mmCIF file with all atom_site columns, C-alpha atoms in Angstrom:
data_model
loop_
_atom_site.group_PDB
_atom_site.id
_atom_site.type_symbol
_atom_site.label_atom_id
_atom_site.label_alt_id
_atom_site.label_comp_id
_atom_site.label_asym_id
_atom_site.label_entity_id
_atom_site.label_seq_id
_atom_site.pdbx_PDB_ins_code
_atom_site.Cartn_x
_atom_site.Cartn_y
_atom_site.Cartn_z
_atom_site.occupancy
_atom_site.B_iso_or_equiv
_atom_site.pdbx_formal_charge
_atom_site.auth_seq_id
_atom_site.auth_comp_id
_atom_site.auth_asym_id
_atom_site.auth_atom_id
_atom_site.pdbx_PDB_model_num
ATOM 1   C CA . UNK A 1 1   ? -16.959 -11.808 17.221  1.00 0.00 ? 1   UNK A CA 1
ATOM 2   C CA . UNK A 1 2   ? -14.502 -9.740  15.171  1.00 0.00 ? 2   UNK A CA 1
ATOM 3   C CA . UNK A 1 3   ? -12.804 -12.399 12.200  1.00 0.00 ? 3   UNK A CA 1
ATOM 4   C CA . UNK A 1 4   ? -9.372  -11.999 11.352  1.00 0.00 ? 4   UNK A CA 1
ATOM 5   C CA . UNK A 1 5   ? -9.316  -10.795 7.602   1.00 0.00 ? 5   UNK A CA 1
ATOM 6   C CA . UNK A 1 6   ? -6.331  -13.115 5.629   1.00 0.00 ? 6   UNK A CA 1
ATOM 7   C CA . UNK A 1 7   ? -3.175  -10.958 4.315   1.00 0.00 ? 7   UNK A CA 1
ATOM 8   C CA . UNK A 1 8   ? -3.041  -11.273 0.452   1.00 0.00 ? 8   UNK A CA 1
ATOM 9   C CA . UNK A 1 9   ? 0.718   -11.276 -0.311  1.00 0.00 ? 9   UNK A CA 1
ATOM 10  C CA . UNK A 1 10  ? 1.643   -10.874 -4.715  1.00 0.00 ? 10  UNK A CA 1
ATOM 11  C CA . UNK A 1 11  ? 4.896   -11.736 -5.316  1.00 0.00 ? 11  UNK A CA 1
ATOM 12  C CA . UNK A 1 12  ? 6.179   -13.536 -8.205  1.00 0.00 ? 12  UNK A CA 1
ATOM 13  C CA . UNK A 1 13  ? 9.623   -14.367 -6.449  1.00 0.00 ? 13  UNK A CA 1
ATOM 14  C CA . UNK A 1 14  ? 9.050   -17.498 -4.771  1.00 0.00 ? 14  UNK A CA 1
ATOM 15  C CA . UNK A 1 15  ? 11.978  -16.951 -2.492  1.00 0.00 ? 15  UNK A CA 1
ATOM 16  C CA . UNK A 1 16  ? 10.839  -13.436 -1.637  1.00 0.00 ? 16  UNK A CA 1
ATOM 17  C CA . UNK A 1 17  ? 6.828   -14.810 -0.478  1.00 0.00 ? 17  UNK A CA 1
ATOM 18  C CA . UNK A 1 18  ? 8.500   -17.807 1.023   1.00 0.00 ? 18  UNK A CA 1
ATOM 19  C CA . UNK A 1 19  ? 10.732  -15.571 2.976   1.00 0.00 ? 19  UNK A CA 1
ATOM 20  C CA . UNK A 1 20  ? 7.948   -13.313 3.808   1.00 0.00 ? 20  UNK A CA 1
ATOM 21  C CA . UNK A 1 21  ? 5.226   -16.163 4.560   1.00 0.00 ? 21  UNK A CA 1
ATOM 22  C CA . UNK A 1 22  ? 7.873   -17.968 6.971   1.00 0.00 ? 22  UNK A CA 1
ATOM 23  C CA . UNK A 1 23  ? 8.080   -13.950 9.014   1.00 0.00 ? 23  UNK A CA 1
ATOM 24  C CA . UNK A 1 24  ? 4.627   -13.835 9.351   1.00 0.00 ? 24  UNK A CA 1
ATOM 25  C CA . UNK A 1 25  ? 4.128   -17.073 10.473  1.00 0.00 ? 25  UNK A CA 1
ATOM 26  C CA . UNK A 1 26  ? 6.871   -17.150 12.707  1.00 0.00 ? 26  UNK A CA 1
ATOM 27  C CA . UNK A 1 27  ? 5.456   -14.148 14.416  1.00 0.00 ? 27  UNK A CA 1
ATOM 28  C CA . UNK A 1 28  ? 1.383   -15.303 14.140  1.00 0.00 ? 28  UNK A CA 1
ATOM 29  C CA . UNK A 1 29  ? 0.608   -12.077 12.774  1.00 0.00 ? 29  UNK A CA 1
ATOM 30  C CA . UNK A 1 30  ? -2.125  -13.683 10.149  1.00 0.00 ? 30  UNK A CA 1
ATOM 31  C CA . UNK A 1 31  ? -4.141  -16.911 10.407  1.00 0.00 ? 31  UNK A CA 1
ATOM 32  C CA . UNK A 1 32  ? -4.149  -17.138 6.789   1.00 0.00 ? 32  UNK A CA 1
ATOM 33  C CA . UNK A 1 33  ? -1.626  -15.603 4.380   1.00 0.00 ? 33  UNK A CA 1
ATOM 34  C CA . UNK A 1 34  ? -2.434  -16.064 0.219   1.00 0.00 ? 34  UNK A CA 1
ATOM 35  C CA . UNK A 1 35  ? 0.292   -15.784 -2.055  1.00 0.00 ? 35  UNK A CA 1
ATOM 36  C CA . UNK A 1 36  ? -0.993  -15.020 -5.786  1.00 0.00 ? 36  UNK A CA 1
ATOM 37  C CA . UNK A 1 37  ? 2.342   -14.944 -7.699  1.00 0.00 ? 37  UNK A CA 1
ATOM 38  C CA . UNK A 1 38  ? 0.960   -12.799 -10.803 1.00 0.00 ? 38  UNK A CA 1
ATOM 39  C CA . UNK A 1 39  ? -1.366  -9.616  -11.202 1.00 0.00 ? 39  UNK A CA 1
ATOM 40  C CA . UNK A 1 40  ? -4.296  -11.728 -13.489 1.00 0.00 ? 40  UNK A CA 1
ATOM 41  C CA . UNK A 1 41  ? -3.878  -14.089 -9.809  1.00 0.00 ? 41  UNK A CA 1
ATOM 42  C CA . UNK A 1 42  ? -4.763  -10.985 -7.509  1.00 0.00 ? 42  UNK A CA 1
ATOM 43  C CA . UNK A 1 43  ? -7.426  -9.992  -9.229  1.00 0.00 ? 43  UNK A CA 1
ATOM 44  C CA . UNK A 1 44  ? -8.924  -13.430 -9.534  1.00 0.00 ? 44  UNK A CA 1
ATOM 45  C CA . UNK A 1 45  ? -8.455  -13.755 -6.082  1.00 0.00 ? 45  UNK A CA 1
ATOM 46  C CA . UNK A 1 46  ? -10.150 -10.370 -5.252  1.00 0.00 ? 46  UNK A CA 1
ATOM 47  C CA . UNK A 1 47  ? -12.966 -10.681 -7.314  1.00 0.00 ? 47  UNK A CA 1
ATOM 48  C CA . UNK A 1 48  ? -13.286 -14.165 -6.055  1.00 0.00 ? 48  UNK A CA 1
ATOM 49  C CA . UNK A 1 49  ? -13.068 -15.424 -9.667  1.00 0.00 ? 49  UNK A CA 1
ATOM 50  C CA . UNK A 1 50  ? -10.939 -18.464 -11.593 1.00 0.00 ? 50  UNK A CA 1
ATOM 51  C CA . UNK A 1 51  ? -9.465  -21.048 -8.699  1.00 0.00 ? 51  UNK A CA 1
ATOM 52  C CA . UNK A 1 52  ? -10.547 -18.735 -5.782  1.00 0.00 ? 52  UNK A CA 1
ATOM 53  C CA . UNK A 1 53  ? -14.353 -18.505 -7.124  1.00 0.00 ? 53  UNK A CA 1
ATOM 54  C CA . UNK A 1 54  ? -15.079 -20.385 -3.671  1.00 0.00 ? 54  UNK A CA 1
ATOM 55  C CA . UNK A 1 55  ? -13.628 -18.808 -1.424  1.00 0.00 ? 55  UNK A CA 1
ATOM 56  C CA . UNK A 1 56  ? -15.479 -17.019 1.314   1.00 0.00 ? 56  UNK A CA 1
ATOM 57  C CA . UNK A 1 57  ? -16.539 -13.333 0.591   1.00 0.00 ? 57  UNK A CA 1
ATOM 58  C CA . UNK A 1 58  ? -14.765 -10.640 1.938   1.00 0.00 ? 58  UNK A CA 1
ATOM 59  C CA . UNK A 1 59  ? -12.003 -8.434  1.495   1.00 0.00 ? 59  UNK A CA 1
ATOM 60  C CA . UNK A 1 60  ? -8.110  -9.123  2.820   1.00 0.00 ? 60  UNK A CA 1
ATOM 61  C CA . UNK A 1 61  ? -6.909  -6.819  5.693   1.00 0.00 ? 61  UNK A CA 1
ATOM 62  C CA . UNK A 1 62  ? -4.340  -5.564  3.744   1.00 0.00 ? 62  UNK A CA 1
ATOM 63  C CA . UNK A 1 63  ? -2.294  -6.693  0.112   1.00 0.00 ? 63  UNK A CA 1
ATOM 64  C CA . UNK A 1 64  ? 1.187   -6.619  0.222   1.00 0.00 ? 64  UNK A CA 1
ATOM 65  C CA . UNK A 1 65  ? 1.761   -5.464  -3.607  1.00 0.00 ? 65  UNK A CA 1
ATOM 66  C CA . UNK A 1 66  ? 4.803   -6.569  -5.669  1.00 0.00 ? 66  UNK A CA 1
ATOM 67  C CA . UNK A 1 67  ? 5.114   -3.748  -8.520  1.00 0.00 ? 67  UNK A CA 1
ATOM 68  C CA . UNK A 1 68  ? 7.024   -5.457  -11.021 1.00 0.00 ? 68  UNK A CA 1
ATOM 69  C CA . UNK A 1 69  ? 4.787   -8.771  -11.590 1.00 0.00 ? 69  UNK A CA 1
ATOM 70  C CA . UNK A 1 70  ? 3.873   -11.155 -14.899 1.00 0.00 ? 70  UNK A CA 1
ATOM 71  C CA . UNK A 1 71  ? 0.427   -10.948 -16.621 1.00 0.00 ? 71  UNK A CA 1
ATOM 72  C CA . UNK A 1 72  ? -0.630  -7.855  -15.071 1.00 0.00 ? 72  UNK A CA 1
ATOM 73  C CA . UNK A 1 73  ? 1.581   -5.431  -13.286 1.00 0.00 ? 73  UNK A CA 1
ATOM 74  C CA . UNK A 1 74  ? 1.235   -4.523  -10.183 1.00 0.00 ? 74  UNK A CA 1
ATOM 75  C CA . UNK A 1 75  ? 0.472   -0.535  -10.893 1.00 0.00 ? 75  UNK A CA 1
ATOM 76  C CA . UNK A 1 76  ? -2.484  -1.830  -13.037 1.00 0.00 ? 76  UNK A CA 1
ATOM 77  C CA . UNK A 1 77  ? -3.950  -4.090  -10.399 1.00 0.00 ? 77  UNK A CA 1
ATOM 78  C CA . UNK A 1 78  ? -3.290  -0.954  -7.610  1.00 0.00 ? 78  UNK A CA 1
ATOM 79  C CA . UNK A 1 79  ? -5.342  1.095   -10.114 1.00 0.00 ? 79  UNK A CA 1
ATOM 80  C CA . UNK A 1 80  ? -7.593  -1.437  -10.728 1.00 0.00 ? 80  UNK A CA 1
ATOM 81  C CA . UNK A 1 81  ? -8.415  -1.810  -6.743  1.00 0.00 ? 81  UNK A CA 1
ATOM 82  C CA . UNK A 1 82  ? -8.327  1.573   -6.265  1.00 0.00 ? 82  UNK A CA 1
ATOM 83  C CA . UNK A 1 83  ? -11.183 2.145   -8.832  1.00 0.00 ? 83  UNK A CA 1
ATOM 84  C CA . UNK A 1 84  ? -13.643 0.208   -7.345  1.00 0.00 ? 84  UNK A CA 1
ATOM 85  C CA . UNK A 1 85  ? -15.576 0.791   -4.781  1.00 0.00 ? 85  UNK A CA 1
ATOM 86  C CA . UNK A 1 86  ? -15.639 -2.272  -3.199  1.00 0.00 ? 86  UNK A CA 1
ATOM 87  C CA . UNK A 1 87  ? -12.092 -2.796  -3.390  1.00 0.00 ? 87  UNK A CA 1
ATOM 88  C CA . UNK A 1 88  ? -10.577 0.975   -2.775  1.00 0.00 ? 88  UNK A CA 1
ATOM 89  C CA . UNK A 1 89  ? -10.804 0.431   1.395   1.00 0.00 ? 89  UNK A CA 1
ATOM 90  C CA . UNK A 1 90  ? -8.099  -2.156  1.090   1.00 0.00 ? 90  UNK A CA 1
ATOM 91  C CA . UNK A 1 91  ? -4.748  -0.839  2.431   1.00 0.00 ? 91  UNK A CA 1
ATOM 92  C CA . UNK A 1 92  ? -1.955  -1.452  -0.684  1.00 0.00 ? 92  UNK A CA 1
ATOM 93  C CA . UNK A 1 93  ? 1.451   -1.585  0.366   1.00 0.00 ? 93  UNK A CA 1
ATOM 94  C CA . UNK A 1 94  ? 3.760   -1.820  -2.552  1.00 0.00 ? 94  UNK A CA 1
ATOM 95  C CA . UNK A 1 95  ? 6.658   -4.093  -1.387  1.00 0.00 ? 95  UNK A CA 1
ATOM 96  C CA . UNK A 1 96  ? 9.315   -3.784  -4.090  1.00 0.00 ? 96  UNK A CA 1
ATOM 97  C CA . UNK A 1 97  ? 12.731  -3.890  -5.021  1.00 0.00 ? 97  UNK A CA 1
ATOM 98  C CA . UNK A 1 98  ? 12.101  -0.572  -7.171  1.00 0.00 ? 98  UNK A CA 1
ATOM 99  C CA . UNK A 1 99  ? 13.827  2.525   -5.988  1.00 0.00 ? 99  UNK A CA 1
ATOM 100 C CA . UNK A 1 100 ? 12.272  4.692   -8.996  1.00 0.00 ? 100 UNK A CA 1
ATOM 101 C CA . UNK A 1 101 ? 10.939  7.412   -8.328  1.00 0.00 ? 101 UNK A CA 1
ATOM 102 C CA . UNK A 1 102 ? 8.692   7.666   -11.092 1.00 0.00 ? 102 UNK A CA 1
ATOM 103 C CA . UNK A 1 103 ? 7.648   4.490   -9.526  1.00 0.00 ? 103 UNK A CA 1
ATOM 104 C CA . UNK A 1 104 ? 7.161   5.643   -5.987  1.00 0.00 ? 104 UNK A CA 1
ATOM 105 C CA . UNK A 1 105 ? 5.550   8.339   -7.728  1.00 0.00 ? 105 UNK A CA 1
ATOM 106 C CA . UNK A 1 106 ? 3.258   6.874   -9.684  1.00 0.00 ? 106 UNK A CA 1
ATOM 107 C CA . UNK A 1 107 ? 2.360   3.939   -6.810  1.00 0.00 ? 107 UNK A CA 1
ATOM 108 C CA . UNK A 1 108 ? 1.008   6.938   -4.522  1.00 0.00 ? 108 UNK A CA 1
ATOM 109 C CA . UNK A 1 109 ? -0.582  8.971   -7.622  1.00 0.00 ? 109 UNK A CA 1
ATOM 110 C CA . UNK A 1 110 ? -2.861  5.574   -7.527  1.00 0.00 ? 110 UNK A CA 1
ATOM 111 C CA . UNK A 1 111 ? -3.700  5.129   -3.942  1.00 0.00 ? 111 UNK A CA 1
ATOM 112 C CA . UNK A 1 112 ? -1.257  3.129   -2.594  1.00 0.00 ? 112 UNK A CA 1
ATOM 113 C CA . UNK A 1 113 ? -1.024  3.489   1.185   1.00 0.00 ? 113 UNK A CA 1
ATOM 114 C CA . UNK A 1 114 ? 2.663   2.876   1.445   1.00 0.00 ? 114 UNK A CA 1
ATOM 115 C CA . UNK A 1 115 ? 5.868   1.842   -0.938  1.00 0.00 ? 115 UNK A CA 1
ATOM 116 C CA . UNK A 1 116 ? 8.392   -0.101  0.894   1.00 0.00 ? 116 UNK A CA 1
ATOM 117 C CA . UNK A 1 117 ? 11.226  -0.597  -0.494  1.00 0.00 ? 117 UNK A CA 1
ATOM 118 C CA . UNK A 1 118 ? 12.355  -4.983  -0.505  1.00 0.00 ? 118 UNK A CA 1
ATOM 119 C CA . UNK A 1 119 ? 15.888  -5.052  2.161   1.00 0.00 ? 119 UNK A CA 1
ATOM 120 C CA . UNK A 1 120 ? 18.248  -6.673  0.510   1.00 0.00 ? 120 UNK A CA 1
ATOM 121 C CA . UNK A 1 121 ? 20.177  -8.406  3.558   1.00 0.00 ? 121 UNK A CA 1
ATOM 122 C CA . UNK A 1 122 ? 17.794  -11.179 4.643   1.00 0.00 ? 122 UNK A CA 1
ATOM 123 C CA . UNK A 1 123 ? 17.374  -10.575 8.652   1.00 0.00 ? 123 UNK A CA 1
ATOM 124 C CA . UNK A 1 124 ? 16.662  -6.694  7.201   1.00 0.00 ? 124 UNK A CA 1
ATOM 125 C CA . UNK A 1 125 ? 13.952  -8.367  5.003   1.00 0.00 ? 125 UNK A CA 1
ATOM 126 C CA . UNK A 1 126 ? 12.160  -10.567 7.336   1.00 0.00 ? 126 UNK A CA 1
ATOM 127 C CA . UNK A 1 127 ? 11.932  -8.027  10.408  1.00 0.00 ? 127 UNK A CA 1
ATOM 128 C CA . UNK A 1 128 ? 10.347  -5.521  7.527   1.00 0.00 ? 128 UNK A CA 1
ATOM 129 C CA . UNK A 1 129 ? 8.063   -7.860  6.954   1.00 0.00 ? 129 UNK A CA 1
ATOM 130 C CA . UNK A 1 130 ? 6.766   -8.670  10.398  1.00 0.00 ? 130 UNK A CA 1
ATOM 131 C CA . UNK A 1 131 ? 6.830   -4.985  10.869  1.00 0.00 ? 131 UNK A CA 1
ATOM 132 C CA . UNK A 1 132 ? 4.437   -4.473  8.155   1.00 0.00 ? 132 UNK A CA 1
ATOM 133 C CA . UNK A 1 133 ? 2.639   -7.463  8.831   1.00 0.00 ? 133 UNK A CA 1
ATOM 134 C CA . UNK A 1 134 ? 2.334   -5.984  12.671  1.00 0.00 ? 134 UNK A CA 1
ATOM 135 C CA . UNK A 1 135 ? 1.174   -2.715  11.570  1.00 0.00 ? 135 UNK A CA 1
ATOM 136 C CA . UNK A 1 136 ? -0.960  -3.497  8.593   1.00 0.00 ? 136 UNK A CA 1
ATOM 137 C CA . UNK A 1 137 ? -2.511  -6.948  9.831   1.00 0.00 ? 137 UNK A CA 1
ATOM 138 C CA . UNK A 1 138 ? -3.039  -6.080  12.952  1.00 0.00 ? 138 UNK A CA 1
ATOM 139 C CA . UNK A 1 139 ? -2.250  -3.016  14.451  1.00 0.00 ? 139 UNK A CA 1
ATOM 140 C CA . UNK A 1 140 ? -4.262  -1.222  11.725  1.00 0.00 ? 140 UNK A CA 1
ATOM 141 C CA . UNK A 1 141 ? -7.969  -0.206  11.968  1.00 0.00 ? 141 UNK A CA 1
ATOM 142 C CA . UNK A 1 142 ? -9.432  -0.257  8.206   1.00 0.00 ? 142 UNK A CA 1
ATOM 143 C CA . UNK A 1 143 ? -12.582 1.194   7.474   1.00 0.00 ? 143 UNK A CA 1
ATOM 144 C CA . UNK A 1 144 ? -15.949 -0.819  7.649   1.00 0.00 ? 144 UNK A CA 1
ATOM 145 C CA . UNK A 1 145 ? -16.010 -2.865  4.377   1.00 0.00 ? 145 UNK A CA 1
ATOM 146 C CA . UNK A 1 146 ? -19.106 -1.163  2.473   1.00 0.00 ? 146 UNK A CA 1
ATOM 147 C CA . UNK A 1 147 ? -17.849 2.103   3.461   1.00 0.00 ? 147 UNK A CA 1
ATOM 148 C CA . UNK A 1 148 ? -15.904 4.772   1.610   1.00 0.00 ? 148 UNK A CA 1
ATOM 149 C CA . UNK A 1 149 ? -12.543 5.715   2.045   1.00 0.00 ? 149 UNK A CA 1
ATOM 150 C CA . UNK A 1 150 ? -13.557 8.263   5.201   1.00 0.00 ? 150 UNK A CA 1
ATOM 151 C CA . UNK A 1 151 ? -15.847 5.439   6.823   1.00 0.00 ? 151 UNK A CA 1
ATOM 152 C CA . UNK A 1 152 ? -19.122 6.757   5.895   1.00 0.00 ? 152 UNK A CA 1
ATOM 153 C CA . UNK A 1 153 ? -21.680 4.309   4.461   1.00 0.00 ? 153 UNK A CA 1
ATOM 154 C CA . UNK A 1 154 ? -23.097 5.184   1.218   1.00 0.00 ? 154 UNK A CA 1
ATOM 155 C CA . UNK A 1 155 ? -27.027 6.047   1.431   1.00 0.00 ? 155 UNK A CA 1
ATOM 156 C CA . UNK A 1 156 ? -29.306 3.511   0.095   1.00 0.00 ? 156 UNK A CA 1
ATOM 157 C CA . UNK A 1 157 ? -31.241 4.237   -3.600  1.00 0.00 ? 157 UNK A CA 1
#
């Protein structure tokens, strides 16, 4: 029985993750959507730590990444999940208002999967949304969790 893997959403802009939790819902692309609103959240949240320290092991099917974020920003938490090996399989999308290209840049220098750039115009917002939500969610076929980047399960010591 395959379980459907919850979509971790950071965004600090409550009208942003409201606008993006209402898509995804709308469109029953996750059973469970989390919304950590700062970096220090996502990591708690990932490492199961702080208010999430009971939550039920396992990995999201994909983090939607605000880059510009309080506490920690969200280049240091990509790097962060990118640098450990439990964490690295997770596809990072970097939703953002940023057009910078040192940002762009510097988001795919650290392993993020994709940078989408936030639509302005609302109904351009929430169909980007479900479209990542679609592809990334569902649609998508991560590796096995335990595995490296290229699927391969690490020998055992």
């Amino acid at each position: 029985m395959t379980t459907v893997k919850p979509i971790l959403l950071a965004e600090d802009n409550p009208r942003d993750a409201e606008l993006a939790m209402a898509a995804m819902e709308e469109h029953h692309i996750a059973d469970k959507v989390v919304v950590c609103r700062d970096g220090a959240e996502v990591l708690d949240y990932l490492y199961c730590r702080g208010t999430f320290s009971s939550r039920q092991q396992g990995n999201p099917a994909v983090v939607f990444l605000d880059l510009k974020m309080p506490k920690v920003d969200g280049l240091e938490v990509l790097k962060t999940i990118k640098s450990d090996v439990n964490l690295k399989p997770i596809p990072v999308v970097m939703l953002t208002s940023s057009r910078e290209e040192c940002d762009l840049s510097q988001s795919y220098a650290l392993g993020a999967n994709a940078y989408v750039v936030k639509p302005v115009e609302f109904h351009q917002f929430i169909t980007a949304v479900k479209e990542l939500g679609v592809f990334w969610g569902v649609i998508n076929e991560p590796p096995p969790e335990g595995s490296d980047q290229r699927g391969r399960v690490p020998a055992s010591v």
